[in-house]
mmCIF file of C-alpha atoms and ligand atoms in Angstrom:
data_model
loop_
_atom_site.group_PDB
_atom_site.id
_atom_site.type_symbol
_atom_site.label_atom_id
_atom_site.label_comp_id
_atom_site.label_asym_id
_atom_site.label_seq_id
_atom_site.Cartn_x
_atom_site.Cartn_y
_atom_site.Cartn_z
ATOM 1 C CA UNK H 1 45.415 -21.632 -60.097
ATOM 2 C CA UNK H 2 42.726 -25.533 -60.313
ATOM 3 C CA UNK H 3 41.961 -26.378 -63.961
ATOM 4 C CA UNK H 4 39.423 -29.418 -62.893
ATOM 5 C CA UNK H 5 39.481 -30.513 -67.307
ATOM 6 C CA UNK H 6 42.198 -32.288 -65.272
ATOM 7 C CA UNK H 7 40.360 -34.080 -63.528
ATOM 8 C CA UNK H 8 38.288 -36.652 -65.074
ATOM 9 C CA UNK H 9 34.623 -36.538 -65.768
ATOM 10 C CA UNK H 10 31.463 -37.723 -63.759
ATOM 11 C CA UNK H 11 31.000 -37.892 -60.758
ATOM 12 C CA UNK H 12 34.291 -37.433 -59.110
ATOM 13 C CA UNK H 13 34.689 -34.548 -61.058
ATOM 14 C CA UNK H 14 31.185 -32.886 -59.615
ATOM 15 C CA UNK H 15 31.350 -33.860 -56.144
ATOM 16 C CA UNK H 16 35.464 -31.879 -56.028
ATOM 17 C CA UNK H 17 34.007 -28.538 -58.087
ATOM 18 C CA UNK H 18 30.483 -28.379 -55.232
ATOM 19 C CA UNK H 19 33.112 -29.082 -52.570
ATOM 20 C CA UNK H 20 35.456 -26.073 -53.344
ATOM 21 C CA UNK H 21 32.416 -24.089 -54.668
ATOM 22 C CA UNK H 22 31.148 -24.734 -50.740
ATOM 23 C CA UNK H 23 34.219 -23.608 -49.309
ATOM 24 C CA UNK H 24 34.308 -20.960 -51.978
ATOM 25 C CA UNK H 25 30.690 -19.759 -50.893
ATOM 26 C CA UNK H 26 31.879 -19.539 -46.661
ATOM 27 C CA UNK H 27 34.708 -17.523 -46.802
ATOM 28 C CA UNK H 28 33.231 -14.926 -50.479
ATOM 29 C CA UNK H 29 35.606 -11.299 -49.459
ATOM 30 C CA UNK H 30 33.629 -8.685 -50.987
ATOM 31 C CA UNK H 31 36.360 -4.916 -52.169
ATOM 32 C CA UNK H 32 35.657 -1.758 -50.168
ATOM 33 C CA UNK H 33 34.004 -0.043 -52.891
ATOM 34 C CA UNK H 34 31.224 1.509 -52.842
ATOM 35 C CA UNK H 35 29.841 4.644 -55.728
ATOM 36 C CA UNK H 36 26.719 5.862 -54.716
ATOM 37 C CA UNK H 37 23.237 5.919 -52.547
ATOM 38 C CA UNK H 38 23.342 2.008 -51.879
ATOM 39 C CA UNK H 39 26.625 2.155 -50.905
ATOM 40 C CA UNK H 40 24.797 3.128 -47.683
ATOM 41 C CA UNK H 41 22.858 0.190 -47.339
ATOM 42 C CA UNK H 42 25.629 -2.152 -48.200
ATOM 43 C CA UNK H 43 27.614 -0.627 -45.128
ATOM 44 C CA UNK H 44 23.847 -1.150 -43.580
ATOM 45 C CA UNK H 45 23.955 -4.912 -44.014
ATOM 46 C CA UNK H 46 27.438 -4.944 -41.912
ATOM 47 C CA UNK H 47 25.907 -3.839 -39.014
ATOM 48 C CA UNK H 48 25.020 -5.691 -35.805
ATOM 49 C CA UNK H 49 20.924 -5.585 -37.452
ATOM 50 C CA UNK H 50 21.146 -7.428 -40.499
ATOM 51 C CA UNK H 51 24.775 -9.143 -39.645
ATOM 52 C CA UNK H 52 25.867 -10.253 -42.737
ATOM 53 C CA UNK H 53 28.483 -12.408 -41.129
ATOM 54 C CA UNK H 54 26.225 -15.028 -40.798
ATOM 55 C CA UNK H 55 27.074 -15.562 -44.717
ATOM 56 C CA UNK H 56 30.985 -15.476 -44.036
ATOM 57 C CA UNK H 57 30.991 -11.338 -45.806
ATOM 58 C CA UNK H 58 32.251 -9.223 -43.072
ATOM 59 C CA UNK H 59 35.223 -9.382 -44.550
ATOM 60 C CA UNK H 60 35.640 -5.813 -46.933
ATOM 61 C CA UNK H 61 39.175 -5.694 -48.242
ATOM 62 C CA UNK H 62 40.949 -2.481 -48.258
ATOM 63 C CA UNK H 63 43.160 -3.670 -50.936
ATOM 64 C CA UNK H 64 41.472 -5.081 -54.170
ATOM 65 C CA UNK H 65 43.755 -7.806 -54.014
ATOM 66 C CA UNK H 66 41.393 -9.620 -51.012
ATOM 67 C CA UNK H 67 38.687 -10.023 -52.514
ATOM 68 C CA UNK H 68 36.631 -12.135 -54.496
ATOM 69 C CA UNK H 69 33.523 -10.532 -54.545
ATOM 70 C CA UNK H 70 32.703 -6.880 -56.202
ATOM 71 C CA UNK H 71 29.428 -5.148 -55.101
ATOM 72 C CA UNK H 72 29.078 -2.324 -57.376
ATOM 73 C CA UNK H 73 26.439 -0.558 -55.632
ATOM 74 C CA UNK H 74 26.061 3.197 -57.377
ATOM 75 C CA UNK H 75 26.276 4.758 -60.617
ATOM 76 C CA UNK H 76 28.455 4.207 -62.184
ATOM 77 C CA UNK H 77 29.884 7.125 -63.903
ATOM 78 C CA UNK H 78 31.979 7.127 -67.773
ATOM 79 C CA UNK H 79 35.228 8.667 -65.865
ATOM 80 C CA UNK H 80 34.302 6.254 -63.332
ATOM 81 C CA UNK H 81 34.401 3.403 -65.570
ATOM 82 C CA UNK H 82 37.982 2.427 -66.704
ATOM 83 C CA UNK H 83 38.658 3.058 -62.815
ATOM 84 C CA UNK H 84 36.205 0.577 -61.685
ATOM 85 C CA UNK H 85 37.908 -1.805 -64.462
ATOM 86 C CA UNK H 86 41.563 -1.235 -62.430
ATOM 87 C CA UNK H 87 39.452 -2.474 -59.399
ATOM 88 C CA UNK H 88 38.163 -5.594 -60.655
ATOM 89 C CA UNK H 89 41.559 -6.865 -62.972
ATOM 90 C CA UNK H 90 43.621 -6.287 -59.592
ATOM 91 C CA UNK H 91 40.718 -8.869 -57.819
ATOM 92 C CA UNK H 92 41.763 -12.126 -56.926
ATOM 93 C CA UNK H 93 40.421 -15.224 -59.581
ATOM 94 C CA UNK H 94 37.948 -16.190 -59.039
ATOM 95 C CA UNK H 95 36.408 -13.267 -58.906
ATOM 96 C CA UNK H 96 32.299 -12.294 -59.366
ATOM 97 C CA UNK H 97 30.249 -9.753 -59.369
ATOM 98 C CA UNK H 98 26.934 -8.079 -57.984
ATOM 99 C CA UNK H 99 25.031 -5.168 -59.318
ATOM 100 C CA UNK H 100 23.424 -3.497 -56.510
ATOM 101 C CA UNK H 101 20.375 -1.061 -57.700
ATOM 102 C CA UNK H 102 18.987 -0.256 -60.808
ATOM 103 C CA UNK H 103 21.740 2.358 -61.355
ATOM 104 C CA UNK H 104 24.644 -0.029 -61.576
ATOM 105 C CA UNK H 105 22.777 -2.662 -63.661
ATOM 106 C CA UNK H 106 20.685 -0.630 -66.106
ATOM 107 C CA UNK H 107 22.241 3.637 -65.513
ATOM 108 C CA UNK H 108 18.961 3.365 -63.713
ATOM 109 C CA UNK H 109 17.044 7.147 -64.124
ATOM 110 C CA UNK H 110 20.172 8.049 -65.389
ATOM 111 C CA UNK H 111 19.599 7.884 -68.656
ATOM 112 C CA UNK H 112 22.688 10.319 -70.412
ATOM 113 C CA UNK H 113 26.043 10.579 -71.531
ATOM 114 C CA UNK H 114 27.428 10.510 -68.103
ATOM 115 C CA UNK H 115 26.104 7.340 -67.070
ATOM 116 C CA UNK H 116 27.204 4.457 -67.819
ATOM 117 C CA UNK H 117 24.026 2.259 -68.907
ATOM 118 C CA UNK H 118 24.861 -1.114 -66.622
ATOM 119 C CA UNK H 119 27.851 -2.226 -65.629
ATOM 120 C CA UNK H 120 28.052 -5.624 -67.221
ATOM 121 C CA UNK H 121 29.236 -3.373 -70.390
ATOM 122 C CA UNK H 122 32.349 -2.654 -68.138
ATOM 123 C CA UNK H 123 32.733 -6.318 -66.064
ATOM 124 C CA UNK H 124 30.971 -9.635 -66.630
ATOM 125 C CA UNK H 125 27.825 -9.334 -63.182
ATOM 126 C CA UNK H 126 27.010 -12.903 -61.759
ATOM 127 C CA UNK H 127 23.907 -11.587 -59.324
ATOM 128 C CA UNK H 128 21.857 -8.735 -60.327
ATOM 129 C CA UNK H 129 19.653 -6.494 -57.550
ATOM 130 C CA UNK H 130 16.579 -4.416 -58.527
ATOM 131 C CA UNK H 131 15.361 -1.805 -55.808
ATOM 132 C CA UNK H 132 15.913 1.772 -54.916
ATOM 133 C CA UNK H 133 18.231 1.383 -53.063
ATOM 134 C CA UNK H 134 17.810 -2.099 -52.556
ATOM 135 C CA UNK H 135 17.327 -3.796 -48.805
ATOM 136 C CA UNK H 136 20.461 -4.793 -46.853
ATOM 137 C CA UNK H 137 18.109 -8.180 -46.728
ATOM 138 C CA UNK H 138 17.947 -7.921 -50.300
ATOM 139 C CA UNK H 139 21.794 -7.968 -50.856
ATOM 140 C CA UNK H 140 21.890 -10.698 -48.647
ATOM 141 C CA UNK H 141 19.564 -12.242 -50.498
ATOM 142 C CA UNK H 142 22.267 -11.286 -53.568
ATOM 143 C CA UNK H 143 24.583 -13.299 -51.433
ATOM 144 C CA UNK H 144 22.634 -16.278 -50.579
ATOM 145 C CA UNK H 145 22.117 -16.526 -54.882
ATOM 146 C CA UNK H 146 25.248 -15.941 -54.740
ATOM 147 C CA UNK H 147 26.265 -19.226 -53.072
ATOM 148 C CA UNK H 148 24.104 -21.202 -55.525
ATOM 149 C CA UNK H 149 25.262 -20.476 -58.525
ATOM 150 C CA UNK H 150 29.006 -21.504 -57.410
ATOM 151 C CA UNK H 151 28.254 -25.254 -55.626
ATOM 152 C CA UNK H 152 26.678 -25.470 -59.604
ATOM 153 C CA UNK H 153 29.564 -23.286 -62.035
ATOM 154 C CA UNK H 154 32.676 -24.150 -62.758
ATOM 155 C CA UNK H 155 35.689 -23.290 -61.051
ATOM 156 C CA UNK H 156 39.867 -22.180 -61.889
ATOM 157 C CA UNK H 157 40.406 -22.555 -65.426
ATOM 158 C CA UNK H 158 36.339 -23.147 -66.873
ATOM 159 C CA UNK H 159 35.443 -20.656 -64.844
ATOM 160 C CA UNK H 160 37.668 -17.580 -66.286
ATOM 161 C CA UNK H 161 36.492 -19.367 -69.463
ATOM 162 C CA UNK H 162 32.442 -18.689 -68.757
ATOM 163 C CA UNK H 163 33.562 -15.810 -67.287
ATOM 164 C CA UNK H 164 35.171 -14.398 -70.182
ATOM 165 C CA UNK H 165 32.672 -15.122 -72.574
ATOM 166 C CA UNK H 166 29.816 -13.874 -69.827
ATOM 167 C CA UNK H 167 31.700 -10.208 -70.213
ATOM 168 C CA UNK H 168 32.158 -10.599 -74.156
ATOM 169 C CA UNK H 169 28.802 -11.343 -74.321
ATOM 170 C CA UNK H 170 28.024 -8.346 -73.168
ATOM 171 C CA UNK H 171 30.636 -5.761 -74.745
ATOM 172 C CA UNK H 172 28.963 -6.474 -77.909
ATOM 173 C CA UNK H 173 25.561 -6.024 -76.724
ATOM 174 C CA UNK H 174 23.717 -3.564 -77.433
ATOM 175 C CA UNK H 175 22.049 -0.896 -74.816
ATOM 176 C CA UNK H 176 17.940 -1.860 -73.946
ATOM 177 C CA UNK H 177 17.677 1.880 -74.780
ATOM 178 C CA UNK H 178 18.835 4.721 -75.732
ATOM 179 C CA UNK H 179 20.943 7.710 -74.811
ATOM 180 C CA UNK H 180 19.244 10.754 -75.625
ATOM 181 C CA UNK H 181 20.567 13.333 -72.753
ATOM 182 C CA UNK H 182 18.594 15.689 -70.610
ATOM 183 C CA UNK H 183 16.890 17.764 -73.585
ATOM 184 C CA UNK H 184 16.196 14.878 -75.993
HETATM 185 S S1 LIG X 201 19.563 2.685 -57.877
HETATM 186 FE FE1 LIG X 201 18.825 4.541 -55.818
HETATM 187 S S2 LIG X 201 19.873 4.625 -54.287
HETATM 188 FE FE2 LIG X 201 20.600 2.808 -55.303
HETATM 189 S S3 LIG X 201 22.969 4.918 -56.176
HETATM 190 FE FE3 LIG X 201 20.431 5.175 -57.574
HETATM 191 S S4 LIG X 201 19.567 6.583 -57.436
HETATM 192 FE FE4 LIG X 201 21.404 5.591 -55.414
#
């Protein structure tokens, strides 16, 4: 694990951080992880038409221990939330989360007790992707957005601290919409 606080602050530290960010961004490995219809679009991003391999992310890992990017593609049920968190915890550091589609980001049209109203209540999210479902091009755009973030954000222990702070803020936030269920 790299602690950039050990490096002198200033131009040198910035360049080390940016160099590592550049190396990281060209080899983001998503976890094999699909929850609902959005996952079909995520799978399509690996086909020759869209070719996610151009961005170095064609290797969807079958084990979370060899993945550093979780693409939450689809709605997250309350029952599945602990499993999702366990997969996230087993992924290698540093790691990132893309919330793909309106269901993952806010519960979408599933405003009921069974669905988590935003996956950022479970894991810290780096990029939110709108749409129902988002097109594969939009997922590629989210990946490019993540690449740009990677160059600019802290790494190592600093990254862990930033992720924990974002996670705490998300867990403490009240849901944007009231959960009423279908009969309310
Ligand atoms: S956002 Fe739309 S496509 Fe994606 S999981 Fe929800 S209902 Fe399915």
